[in-house]
Amino acid sequence: MTPVYIALNAGSSSLKFQIFEESGDTEPRLIFKGLFEGLGNSPHFVARDSGGTILDEMSWGPEQFGHEEALVHLVSWLRKHQDGRQLKAIGHRVVHGGAAHSGPVLADEAVLAELETFVPLAPLHQPYNLEPIRISLRRLPGIPQVACFDTAFHRSQPEIAQMFALPREMRERGVQRYGFHGLSYEYIASVLGDYDPRLASGRVIVAHLGNGASLCALRSGASIATTMGFSALDGLPMGTRCGALDPAVVFYMLREMKLSPEEAERILYTKSGLLGVSGLSNDMRTLRSKAVVDADARRAIELFVYRITREIGSLIAALGGIDGLVFTAGIGENDAATRVEVMARLPWTGLALDERANLSGGPRISTGSGPTAWIIPTNEELMIVRQMRSVLSAAQTRLAS
Ligand code: ADP
């Protein structure tokens, strides 16, 4: 039987999945991918093959159909498409691993209880990430569940880079910089050497520019600083999140605007960023198509680019220089204009854009003998599967010894 792995990414009303099989090569191979949307309301399921062709689609009425029903449906769907394959393990993207987890863990009830203590640190994501682990432990006993954290990769940072200048008691309560998008950065770090060996051992800034956006400074492939901090709200402006903000703005919202903490939180997470500034859309494609005629769309993009380049400057200072800049995720990989505008603000770094290569998708998009710039597609789900395999093989080694 060929072992297969499910990589899950659960949100409040969605469950995204990718299914990989052992291929005999060093890397497992993607065989199916898809998602459930509208969970708890009017759920819709779509499954595709690795090339994106739809294999199956289903909708349900507004009856109660949540994450549990979705997971059960997915496992039985997989059984129908099994063809000599056997489910070996499920890997879960979990936003928060706290200060202690610097890698993935095999999840059992005790680990789940520990991860629940991080819910106050990421109330909008952590509960939904943990739900499928809880369900799987109950409904699929015997199938290992592996928690893969967005924060873990950043635990290699120097202590100073993880600190806020706050009273010590707050650090002891866990108020510190955690950093996120770690699965994406770890994947990029793992493939840098395939593009240029000098990147793998050098000072590289990775720009993960998607709906969520952040930057990470890598030295010899390890994170030494990142733009997100205590939460995934910090750093760059994003699709709907504000990015770094003077904390006094929050006091103003509460005290003068008389908003509740929940209302203020909703504005900062869901009504700000590209959407808030443009008043139009959180989607870069829409903003680009309107930018010629719409000054607010233009301003939203300009602010996004301005903040990216300012933060790149800060990370260059943390690294003591730059050997490479990598663009990844939805905007980073696909929006040539954002790459042009970011690079146009960085001539002082020695980075020089190769316009033709930029338009044709790279991978190298710089000219000259200075630092190099690249487009490298990220693959967070493959990173989850790699982490699953390493946790399972470590557990096997422990059992054997
Ligand atoms: P998420 O953080 O949800 O995974 P993605 O990495 O998919 O987000 O990125 C979504 C963003 O990428 C959106 O702003 C979208 O407009 C942008 N994007 C995707 N494809 C393109 C494209 N071809 N050109 C410009 N922007 C794109």
Short mmCIF file of C-alpha atoms and ligand atoms in Angstrom, two decimals:
data_model
loop_
_atom_site.label_atom_id
_atom_site.label_comp_id
_atom_site.label_asym_id
_atom_site.label_seq_id
_atom_site.Cartn_x
_atom_site.Cartn_y
_atom_site.Cartn_z
CA MET A 1 0.00 0.00 0.00
CA THR A 2 1.37 3.43 -0.92
CA PRO A 3 1.32 5.75 2.11
CA VAL A 4 -0.61 9.00 1.70
CA TYR A 5 -0.62 12.13 3.84
CA ILE A 6 -3.26 14.82 4.26
CA ALA A 7 -2.08 18.40 4.92
CA LEU A 8 -4.91 20.47 6.45
CA ASN A 9 -5.30 24.21 6.84
CA ALA A 10 -8.48 25.00 8.79
CA GLY A 11 -10.06 28.45 9.10
CA SER A 12 -13.23 29.58 10.85
CA SER A 13 -15.50 28.43 8.01
CA SER A 14 -13.10 26.69 5.66
CA LEU A 15 -10.96 23.58 5.48
CA LYS A 16 -8.26 23.51 2.80
CA PHE A 17 -6.54 20.23 2.06
CA GLN A 18 -3.74 18.79 -0.04
CA ILE A 19 -3.11 15.06 -0.29
CA PHE A 20 0.34 13.66 -1.08
CA GLU A 21 1.57 10.13 -1.72
CA GLU A 22 4.99 8.58 -1.29
CA SER A 23 6.43 8.50 -4.77
CA GLY A 24 9.70 6.63 -4.31
CA ASP A 25 11.45 9.97 -4.89
CA THR A 26 12.84 11.95 -2.01
CA GLU A 27 9.73 14.17 -1.98
CA PRO A 28 6.11 12.97 -1.72
CA ARG A 29 3.93 13.81 -4.73
CA LEU A 30 0.79 15.94 -4.67
CA ILE A 31 -2.21 13.91 -5.87
CA PHE A 32 -5.32 15.83 -4.77
CA LYS A 33 -6.13 19.27 -3.44
CA GLY A 34 -9.28 21.15 -2.58
CA LEU A 35 -11.34 22.85 0.04
CA PHE A 36 -14.58 23.11 1.96
CA GLU A 37 -16.02 26.62 2.20
CA GLY A 38 -19.05 27.96 4.05
CA LEU A 39 -18.76 25.46 6.91
CA GLY A 40 -21.52 25.95 9.48
CA ASN A 41 -23.62 27.70 6.84
CA SER A 42 -23.98 26.44 3.25
CA PRO A 43 -20.92 24.26 2.75
CA HIS A 44 -19.38 23.62 -0.61
CA PHE A 45 -16.71 21.01 -1.34
CA VAL A 46 -14.40 20.88 -4.31
CA ALA A 47 -11.62 18.37 -4.98
CA ARG A 48 -9.10 18.70 -7.81
CA ASP A 49 -6.26 16.66 -9.17
CA SER A 50 -2.71 17.95 -8.90
CA GLY A 51 -3.10 19.86 -12.18
CA GLY A 52 -6.19 21.71 -10.95
CA THR A 53 -8.84 19.77 -12.89
CA ILE A 54 -12.03 19.42 -10.84
CA LEU A 55 -12.68 15.79 -9.86
CA ASP A 56 -15.64 16.27 -7.59
CA GLU A 57 -17.87 19.05 -6.29
CA MET A 58 -20.68 19.00 -3.75
CA SER A 59 -22.89 21.49 -1.94
CA TRP A 60 -25.07 21.01 1.08
CA GLY A 61 -28.02 23.03 2.31
CA PRO A 62 -27.80 25.39 5.27
CA GLU A 63 -28.15 22.45 7.69
CA GLN A 64 -25.49 22.06 10.37
CA PHE A 65 -22.39 20.82 8.56
CA GLY A 66 -19.19 21.89 10.25
CA HIS A 67 -15.54 20.90 10.43
CA GLU A 68 -16.33 17.43 11.82
CA GLU A 69 -18.65 16.50 8.95
CA ALA A 70 -16.13 17.98 6.49
CA LEU A 71 -13.28 15.87 7.84
CA VAL A 72 -15.41 12.70 7.81
CA HIS A 73 -16.48 13.48 4.24
CA LEU A 74 -12.86 14.07 3.18
CA VAL A 75 -11.62 10.78 4.63
CA SER A 76 -14.43 8.80 3.01
CA TRP A 77 -13.86 10.67 -0.29
CA LEU A 78 -10.19 9.67 -0.07
CA ARG A 79 -11.15 6.02 0.57
CA LYS A 80 -13.17 6.05 -2.65
CA HIS A 81 -10.13 7.35 -4.53
CA GLN A 82 -7.70 5.12 -2.69
CA ASP A 83 -6.36 2.77 -5.42
CA GLY A 84 -3.91 0.82 -3.27
CA ARG A 85 -3.14 3.79 -1.07
CA GLN A 86 -3.34 4.00 2.70
CA LEU A 87 -3.73 7.09 4.86
CA LYS A 88 -0.58 7.31 6.96
CA ALA A 89 -0.95 10.59 8.88
CA ILE A 90 -2.64 13.99 8.94
CA GLY A 91 -0.64 17.21 9.29
CA HIS A 92 -2.29 20.37 10.60
CA ARG A 93 -1.24 23.94 10.04
CA VAL A 94 -1.38 25.52 13.49
CA VAL A 95 -0.77 29.23 13.70
CA HIS A 96 0.69 29.28 17.21
CA GLY A 97 3.23 26.99 18.84
CA GLY A 98 4.12 29.38 21.66
CA ALA A 99 7.66 30.13 22.77
CA ALA A 100 8.74 26.53 23.29
CA HIS A 101 7.94 24.74 20.03
CA SER A 102 10.74 25.19 17.51
CA GLY A 103 9.50 22.34 15.32
CA PRO A 104 6.46 20.13 14.60
CA VAL A 105 4.99 17.77 17.22
CA LEU A 106 2.97 14.58 17.27
CA ALA A 107 -0.35 15.70 18.74
CA ASP A 108 -2.15 13.77 21.46
CA GLU A 109 -4.68 14.94 24.04
CA ALA A 110 -1.93 16.41 26.26
CA VAL A 111 -0.33 18.34 23.37
CA LEU A 112 -3.77 19.54 22.29
CA ALA A 113 -4.44 20.84 25.81
CA GLU A 114 -1.10 22.69 25.75
CA LEU A 115 -1.83 24.21 22.33
CA GLU A 116 -5.20 25.37 23.63
CA THR A 117 -3.39 27.59 26.13
CA PHE A 118 -2.20 29.65 23.11
CA VAL A 119 -5.78 30.48 22.03
CA PRO A 120 -5.61 33.90 23.77
CA LEU A 121 -2.49 34.67 21.72
CA ALA A 122 -4.27 33.97 18.39
CA PRO A 123 -8.01 33.96 19.11
CA LEU A 124 -9.06 34.34 15.48
CA HIS A 125 -7.04 31.37 14.18
CA GLN A 126 -5.86 28.94 16.87
CA PRO A 127 -9.30 27.52 17.87
CA TYR A 128 -10.10 26.64 14.24
CA ASN A 129 -6.64 25.16 13.62
CA LEU A 130 -7.03 22.89 16.66
CA GLU A 131 -10.57 21.74 15.87
CA PRO A 132 -9.59 19.17 13.19
CA ILE A 133 -6.89 17.76 15.50
CA ARG A 134 -9.48 17.25 18.25
CA ILE A 135 -11.91 15.66 15.80
CA SER A 136 -9.25 13.40 14.26
CA LEU A 137 -8.00 12.15 17.63
CA ARG A 138 -11.56 11.06 18.39
CA ARG A 139 -12.76 9.86 14.98
CA LEU A 140 -9.54 8.45 13.52
CA PRO A 141 -7.73 6.70 16.36
CA GLY A 142 -4.49 5.11 15.15
CA ILE A 143 -3.85 7.79 12.49
CA PRO A 144 -1.00 10.03 13.75
CA GLN A 145 -1.82 13.75 13.91
CA VAL A 146 1.07 16.18 13.51
CA ALA A 147 0.87 19.88 14.44
CA CYS A 148 3.03 22.13 12.23
CA PHE A 149 3.45 25.67 13.49
CA ASP A 150 3.67 29.04 11.75
CA THR A 151 5.76 30.37 14.63
CA ALA A 152 8.30 27.53 15.05
CA PHE A 153 10.77 28.58 12.35
CA HIS A 154 11.38 31.93 14.08
CA ARG A 155 12.51 30.41 17.36
CA SER A 156 16.06 30.47 15.95
CA GLN A 157 16.07 34.28 16.27
CA PRO A 158 18.37 35.95 18.78
CA GLU A 159 16.58 36.68 22.06
CA ILE A 160 16.74 40.44 21.44
CA ALA A 161 14.89 40.07 18.13
CA GLN A 162 12.03 38.29 19.93
CA MET A 163 11.60 40.94 22.65
CA PHE A 164 9.38 43.96 23.12
CA ALA A 165 10.59 46.76 25.39
CA LEU A 166 7.88 45.96 27.94
CA PRO A 167 8.03 45.14 31.66
CA ARG A 168 9.51 41.73 32.37
CA GLU A 169 6.25 40.33 33.79
CA MET A 170 4.65 40.73 30.37
CA ARG A 171 7.37 38.67 28.69
CA GLU A 172 6.78 36.03 31.34
CA ARG A 173 3.10 35.98 30.30
CA GLY A 174 4.18 35.27 26.73
CA VAL A 175 4.01 38.82 25.35
CA GLN A 176 6.89 38.70 22.89
CA ARG A 177 7.54 38.70 19.14
CA TYR A 178 6.66 35.27 17.70
CA GLY A 179 6.62 35.81 13.94
CA PHE A 180 4.42 33.89 11.48
CA HIS A 181 4.44 32.44 7.92
CA GLY A 182 7.15 30.11 9.24
CA LEU A 183 6.12 27.16 7.05
CA SER A 184 6.52 29.33 3.96
CA TYR A 185 9.90 30.69 5.08
CA GLU A 186 11.21 27.26 6.03
CA TYR A 187 10.22 25.93 2.61
CA ILE A 188 11.93 28.84 0.82
CA ALA A 189 15.04 28.42 3.00
CA SER A 190 15.14 24.74 2.07
CA VAL A 191 15.21 25.41 -1.69
CA LEU A 192 17.50 28.48 -1.82
CA GLY A 193 20.51 26.30 -2.65
CA ASP A 194 18.72 24.94 -5.75
CA TYR A 195 18.62 28.51 -7.12
CA ASP A 196 22.06 29.72 -6.02
CA PRO A 197 24.34 28.14 -3.38
CA ARG A 198 25.38 31.65 -2.27
CA LEU A 199 21.80 32.29 -1.13
CA ALA A 200 21.76 29.21 1.10
CA SER A 201 24.77 30.46 3.05
CA GLY A 202 24.09 34.20 2.68
CA ARG A 203 21.91 37.07 3.95
CA VAL A 204 18.50 36.81 2.31
CA ILE A 205 15.24 38.70 2.76
CA VAL A 206 12.11 36.77 1.82
CA ALA A 207 8.99 38.81 0.99
CA HIS A 208 5.91 36.62 1.54
CA LEU A 209 3.30 38.84 -0.11
CA GLY A 210 -0.15 37.24 -0.14
CA ASN A 211 -3.41 38.18 1.57
CA GLY A 212 -1.29 37.97 4.68
CA ALA A 213 2.11 39.57 4.12
CA SER A 214 5.39 39.60 6.00
CA LEU A 215 9.15 39.70 5.49
CA CYS A 216 11.77 37.45 7.00
CA ALA A 217 15.53 37.93 7.26
CA LEU A 218 17.45 34.68 6.78
CA ARG A 219 21.09 34.17 7.65
CA SER A 220 22.41 30.84 6.34
CA GLY A 221 18.79 29.71 5.99
CA ALA A 222 17.78 30.52 9.60
CA SER A 223 15.33 33.25 10.62
CA ILE A 224 17.01 36.11 12.48
CA ALA A 225 14.20 38.70 12.27
CA THR A 226 10.71 39.07 10.83
CA THR A 227 8.08 41.79 10.48
CA MET A 228 5.20 40.04 12.26
CA GLY A 229 5.39 40.09 16.04
CA PHE A 230 2.99 39.06 18.80
CA SER A 231 0.24 38.54 16.24
CA ALA A 232 -0.18 38.24 12.50
CA LEU A 233 -1.43 41.84 12.55
CA ASP A 234 2.01 43.42 12.84
CA GLY A 235 4.46 44.54 10.16
CA LEU A 236 3.32 45.16 6.58
CA PRO A 237 -0.15 46.34 5.58
CA MET A 238 -2.02 43.32 4.15
CA GLY A 239 -5.21 42.55 2.26
CA THR A 240 -7.44 43.55 5.18
CA ARG A 241 -4.99 43.91 8.12
CA CYS A 242 -3.39 47.20 9.10
CA GLY A 243 0.18 46.09 9.79
CA ALA A 244 2.38 47.96 12.29
CA LEU A 245 0.43 50.61 14.14
CA ASP A 246 1.15 53.04 16.93
CA PRO A 247 -0.57 51.30 19.90
CA ALA A 248 -2.03 54.67 20.92
CA VAL A 249 -4.39 54.36 17.93
CA VAL A 250 -6.04 51.43 19.72
CA PHE A 251 -6.53 53.50 22.90
CA TYR A 252 -8.07 56.20 20.74
CA MET A 253 -10.45 53.70 19.15
CA LEU A 254 -11.54 52.43 22.56
CA ARG A 255 -11.64 55.69 24.49
CA GLU A 256 -12.64 58.36 21.97
CA MET A 257 -14.47 56.35 19.33
CA LYS A 258 -16.11 54.24 22.08
CA LEU A 259 -15.53 51.00 20.19
CA SER A 260 -15.53 47.71 22.03
CA PRO A 261 -12.26 45.69 21.91
CA GLU A 262 -14.03 43.28 19.52
CA GLU A 263 -15.08 46.12 17.18
CA ALA A 264 -11.58 47.61 17.21
CA GLU A 265 -10.10 44.17 16.52
CA ARG A 266 -12.49 43.64 13.62
CA ILE A 267 -11.46 46.94 12.04
CA LEU A 268 -7.75 46.19 12.37
CA TYR A 269 -8.03 42.60 11.09
CA THR A 270 -10.76 42.79 8.46
CA LYS A 271 -11.38 46.38 7.36
CA SER A 272 -7.89 47.82 7.05
CA GLY A 273 -4.87 47.24 4.80
CA LEU A 274 -5.37 47.37 1.02
CA LEU A 275 -9.14 47.19 1.50
CA GLY A 276 -9.29 49.97 4.09
CA VAL A 277 -7.03 52.40 2.22
CA SER A 278 -8.57 51.79 -1.21
CA GLY A 279 -12.17 51.52 0.04
CA LEU A 280 -12.48 49.12 -2.86
CA SER A 281 -10.87 45.71 -2.51
CA ASN A 282 -8.32 43.60 -0.65
CA ASP A 283 -7.37 41.91 -3.90
CA MET A 284 -4.25 43.15 -5.67
CA ARG A 285 -5.59 42.16 -9.10
CA THR A 286 -8.66 44.39 -8.64
CA LEU A 287 -6.53 47.28 -7.35
CA ARG A 288 -4.12 47.02 -10.29
CA SER A 289 -6.98 47.04 -12.77
CA LYS A 290 -8.47 50.16 -11.16
CA ALA A 291 -5.23 52.01 -10.31
CA VAL A 292 -5.12 54.09 -13.53
CA VAL A 293 -8.46 55.73 -12.81
CA ASP A 294 -8.83 55.40 -9.05
CA ALA A 295 -6.53 57.48 -6.81
CA ASP A 296 -7.48 55.50 -3.69
CA ALA A 297 -6.55 52.18 -5.31
CA ARG A 298 -3.24 53.77 -6.35
CA ARG A 299 -2.61 55.09 -2.82
CA ALA A 300 -3.27 51.65 -1.27
CA ILE A 301 -0.66 50.06 -3.53
CA GLU A 302 1.81 52.91 -2.93
CA LEU A 303 1.49 52.52 0.84
CA PHE A 304 1.94 48.74 0.55
CA VAL A 305 5.13 49.18 -1.52
CA TYR A 306 6.45 52.00 0.68
CA ARG A 307 6.04 49.91 3.84
CA ILE A 308 7.67 46.87 2.20
CA THR A 309 10.75 48.87 1.24
CA ARG A 310 11.03 50.55 4.64
CA GLU A 311 10.87 47.18 6.36
CA ILE A 312 13.42 45.75 3.91
CA GLY A 313 15.75 48.55 5.03
CA SER A 314 15.21 47.55 8.65
CA LEU A 315 15.92 43.88 7.94
CA ILE A 316 19.07 44.77 5.98
CA ALA A 317 20.24 46.56 9.12
CA ALA A 318 19.46 43.44 11.20
CA LEU A 319 21.38 41.25 8.71
CA GLY A 320 24.27 43.70 8.25
CA GLY A 321 23.78 43.66 4.46
CA ILE A 322 21.91 41.73 1.78
CA ASP A 323 22.91 39.02 -0.70
CA GLY A 324 19.45 38.15 -2.00
CA LEU A 325 15.79 39.20 -2.07
CA VAL A 326 13.08 36.60 -2.72
CA PHE A 327 9.48 37.36 -3.73
CA THR A 328 6.89 34.70 -2.93
CA ALA A 329 3.11 34.04 -2.34
CA GLY A 330 0.18 35.36 -4.43
CA ILE A 331 1.36 38.94 -5.00
CA GLY A 332 5.09 38.20 -4.76
CA GLU A 333 4.92 35.41 -7.33
CA ASN A 334 2.37 36.92 -9.73
CA ASP A 335 2.35 40.70 -9.61
CA ALA A 336 5.25 41.92 -11.75
CA ALA A 337 4.31 45.56 -11.06
CA THR A 338 4.74 45.19 -7.28
CA ARG A 339 8.20 43.72 -7.86
CA VAL A 340 9.09 46.63 -10.18
CA GLU A 341 7.92 49.20 -7.64
CA VAL A 342 9.69 47.56 -4.69
CA MET A 343 12.95 47.16 -6.63
CA ALA A 344 12.75 50.78 -7.87
CA ARG A 345 13.08 51.94 -4.25
CA LEU A 346 16.12 49.79 -3.53
CA PRO A 347 18.94 50.95 -5.87
CA TRP A 348 20.99 51.88 -2.78
CA THR A 349 21.20 48.17 -1.92
CA GLY A 350 22.89 47.32 -5.25
CA LEU A 351 19.79 45.36 -6.37
CA ALA A 352 19.10 46.02 -10.07
CA LEU A 353 15.94 44.73 -11.77
CA ASP A 354 16.12 42.65 -14.95
CA GLU A 355 12.86 43.88 -16.46
CA ARG A 356 12.53 41.14 -19.05
CA ALA A 357 13.13 38.38 -16.52
CA ASN A 358 10.68 40.05 -14.15
CA LEU A 359 7.94 40.04 -16.79
CA SER A 360 8.61 36.46 -17.79
CA GLY A 361 8.52 35.18 -14.20
CA GLY A 362 12.21 34.77 -13.34
CA PRO A 363 13.32 32.87 -11.39
CA ARG A 364 16.24 35.33 -11.25
CA ILE A 365 15.00 38.88 -11.83
CA SER A 366 18.15 40.93 -11.19
CA THR A 367 21.16 41.90 -13.26
CA GLY A 368 24.69 42.89 -12.32
CA SER A 369 27.17 41.52 -9.84
CA GLY A 370 25.52 42.83 -6.66
CA PRO A 371 22.84 41.14 -4.58
CA THR A 372 20.35 39.06 -6.55
CA ALA A 373 16.54 39.07 -6.65
CA TRP A 374 14.33 36.03 -7.26
CA ILE A 375 10.80 34.76 -7.65
CA ILE A 376 10.46 31.46 -5.78
CA PRO A 377 7.01 29.85 -5.43
CA THR A 378 6.25 28.86 -1.86
CA ASN A 379 4.78 25.50 -0.86
CA GLU A 380 3.51 25.47 2.72
CA GLU A 381 1.61 22.20 2.29
CA LEU A 382 4.71 20.34 1.09
CA MET A 383 6.49 21.75 4.15
CA ILE A 384 3.74 20.30 6.35
CA VAL A 385 4.18 16.90 4.70
CA ARG A 386 7.96 17.03 5.10
CA GLN A 387 7.50 17.88 8.78
CA MET A 388 4.99 15.03 9.17
CA ARG A 389 7.45 12.54 7.72
CA SER A 390 10.27 13.74 9.96
CA VAL A 391 8.08 13.52 13.10
CA LEU A 392 6.91 10.02 12.14
CA SER A 393 10.41 8.76 11.42
CA ALA A 394 11.72 10.23 14.71
CA ALA A 395 8.87 8.47 16.55
CA GLN A 396 9.72 5.19 14.81
CA THR A 397 13.41 5.54 15.73
CA ARG A 398 12.42 6.16 19.37
CA LEU A 399 10.23 3.04 19.35
CA ALA A 400 12.98 0.93 17.81
CA SER A 401 15.65 1.96 20.31
P1 ADP B 1 -3.24 33.82 1.06
O1 ADP B 1 -2.46 34.65 2.06
O2 ADP B 1 -4.72 33.88 1.27
O3 ADP B 1 -2.68 32.43 0.82
P2 ADP B 1 -2.30 34.34 -1.64
O4 ADP B 1 -0.88 33.97 -1.40
O5 ADP B 1 -3.13 33.43 -2.48
O6 ADP B 1 -3.06 34.64 -0.29
O7 ADP B 1 -2.32 35.80 -2.28
C1 ADP B 1 -3.49 36.47 -2.59
C2 ADP B 1 -3.11 37.80 -3.24
O8 ADP B 1 -2.36 37.52 -4.43
C3 ADP B 1 -4.31 38.64 -3.66
O9 ADP B 1 -4.08 40.01 -3.37
C4 ADP B 1 -4.33 38.45 -5.17
O10 ADP B 1 -4.86 39.57 -5.85
C5 ADP B 1 -2.86 38.33 -5.47
N1 ADP B 1 -2.65 37.70 -6.78
C6 ADP B 1 -2.88 36.42 -7.13
N2 ADP B 1 -2.64 36.24 -8.46
C7 ADP B 1 -2.26 37.46 -8.95
C8 ADP B 1 -1.87 37.95 -10.22
N3 ADP B 1 -1.85 37.15 -11.29
N4 ADP B 1 -1.54 39.27 -10.33
C9 ADP B 1 -1.58 40.07 -9.26
N5 ADP B 1 -1.91 39.68 -8.03
C10 ADP B 1 -2.26 38.40 -7.87
#
